[in-house]
C-alpha positions as MATLAB code, in Angstrom:
seq = 'TAPDISNGTGCRVTLWISGCLHKCPGCHNHSTWSYDNGKIVDEECYQQIAYWLSKPFIKGLTLSGGDPLANSSIVMEDLKKFVKRIKEEFPEKDIWVYTGYVFEELRQDQKDVLKFCDVLVDGPYKEELRDLTLPFRGSSNQRIIDLHQMNL';
ca = [
      94.208   81.144  106.827;
      91.112   79.390  108.001;
      89.964   78.493  110.434;
      91.963   80.879  112.918;
      91.101   81.572  116.527;
      93.871   83.944  117.493;
      93.214   87.068  115.462;
      89.627   88.119  116.640;
      86.699   86.529  118.247;
      85.596   83.069  117.253;
      86.734   81.017  114.220;
      87.698   83.366  111.485;
      89.314   83.578  108.200;
      92.613   85.495  108.226;
      94.114   87.361  105.165;
      97.684   88.277  105.630;
      98.703   91.143  103.600;
     102.256   91.718  102.712;
     104.067   94.893  103.437;
     104.876   96.896  106.495;
     106.805  100.138  107.120;
     106.729   99.949  110.890;
     109.103   97.170  111.250;
     108.513   96.815  115.182;
     111.332   95.092  117.127;
     110.186   91.884  118.298;
     107.424   91.579  115.585;
     106.164   87.734  115.530;
     105.353   88.312  111.740;
     108.577   89.859  110.241;
     108.173   87.410  107.134;
     105.300   89.695  106.166;
     107.278   93.094  106.046;
     108.368   92.800  102.394;
     105.897   94.052   99.746;
     107.396   91.533   97.333;
     105.812   88.477   99.186;
     102.564   86.901   98.636;
     100.245   87.045   95.549;
      97.541   89.311   94.270;
      94.228   89.047   95.794;
      92.281   88.014   92.440;
      88.936   86.460   91.984;
      90.109   83.016   92.820;
      91.465   84.081   96.150;
      88.322   85.967   96.767;
      86.327   82.848   96.137;
      88.533   80.866   98.523;
      87.840   83.429  101.251;
      83.935   83.470  100.405;
      83.984   79.708  100.710;
      85.129   79.801  104.169;
      82.999   82.761  105.057;
      80.007   80.823  103.913;
      80.591   78.313  106.766;
      78.286   78.838  109.770;
      81.055   78.413  112.220;
      83.068   81.148  110.809;
      82.419   84.524  112.692;
      84.331   86.860  110.220;
      87.273   87.868  108.366;
      90.633   89.402  109.888;
      93.034   91.478  107.721;
      96.521   91.297  109.276;
     100.011   91.323  107.996;
     102.530   93.184  107.551;
     100.130   95.958  107.905;
      97.024   96.216  105.566;
      96.721  100.075  105.948;
     100.509  100.593  105.131;
     100.009  100.945  101.421;
      99.531  103.467   98.639;
      96.138  105.110   98.029;
      95.738  102.724   95.005;
      96.091   99.646   97.096;
      93.582  101.356   99.709;
      91.089  101.734   96.926;
      91.258   97.897   96.100;
      91.178   97.012   99.589;
      88.092   99.235  100.236;
      86.319   97.484   97.250;
      87.437   94.052   98.726;
      86.013   94.789  102.153;
      82.827   96.203  100.870;
      82.198   93.299   98.801;
      82.769   90.946  101.687;
      80.389   93.055  103.790;
      77.821   93.018  101.106;
      77.872   89.415  100.402;
      78.273   88.332  104.020;
      76.684   91.177  106.098;
      76.343   88.719  109.326;
      80.187   88.434  109.473;
      82.439   90.859  111.142;
      85.711   92.265  109.870;
      88.613   92.966  112.098;
      91.802   94.888  110.846;
      95.228   94.986  112.475;
      97.475   98.198  111.930;
     100.648   99.532  113.392;
      99.123  103.076  112.894;
      97.064  104.621  115.627;
      93.621  105.428  114.568;
      94.049  109.272  115.034;
      96.927  109.215  112.588;
      95.187  107.436  109.698;
      94.773  109.170  106.195;
      91.256  109.374  104.773;
      91.700  106.683  102.255;
      92.804  104.370  105.109;
      89.560  105.469  107.080;
      87.466  104.732  103.966;
      88.690  101.199  104.032;
      87.510  100.894  107.751;
      84.067  102.399  106.910;
      83.220   98.519  105.924;
      84.979   96.962  108.890;
      83.804   96.398  112.598;
      86.920   96.317  114.748;
      90.340   97.869  114.468;
      93.350   96.661  116.427;
      95.669   99.807  116.279;
      99.218  100.702  117.403;
     102.720   99.440  116.820;
     103.826   96.407  118.811;
     106.090   97.642  121.522;
     108.288   94.871  122.926;
     108.781   96.791  126.284;
     104.905   96.812  126.694;
     104.422   93.118  125.726;
     101.538   91.676  127.614;
     100.633   88.048  126.949;
      97.483   88.411  129.130;
      95.919   90.754  126.756;
      93.393   89.185  124.257;
      94.060   89.776  120.435;
      97.003   92.050  120.893;
     100.598   91.846  121.883;
     101.482   95.025  123.763;
      99.516   97.133  126.197;
      99.627  100.324  124.049;
      97.633   98.535  121.317;
      93.769   99.235  121.362;
      90.771   97.214  120.316;
      88.427   99.814  118.693;
      84.713   99.344  117.803;
      84.647  101.204  114.490;
      80.912  101.740  114.819;
      81.633  104.023  117.714;
      84.018  105.978  115.541;
      83.326  109.098  113.129;
      84.472  107.741  109.777;
];
């Protein structure tokens, strides 16, 4: 989706990745829970994203879902190649990732994806902690983490 102003700072391109194991009660995006939805991110899809990222008013890319990190190691390897390519071709653009996992619980293959990203919004959505005053997240347990400060 482009342009998007809800999933990170500035105008962004958001790639919604299907599949989520968390299934948080109250999730606003339950249509992305199934791993059978959507289409493969192929070269045509990449070129559409690259087209939008080439625009000077687009600040960066956001990976949301579902949960981009709730996938197999094989998918994590493909996702790592994808974000690495974005970062190499558009080094001035930032990359945000949303996940229902907390940073401290991530597997190494998930952290390998984050090596090419700038911001992680972590933690499951918790309906009882919903707070509409928080920027870029839905509940107060979720954190916005500057990945440059983390030991990946």
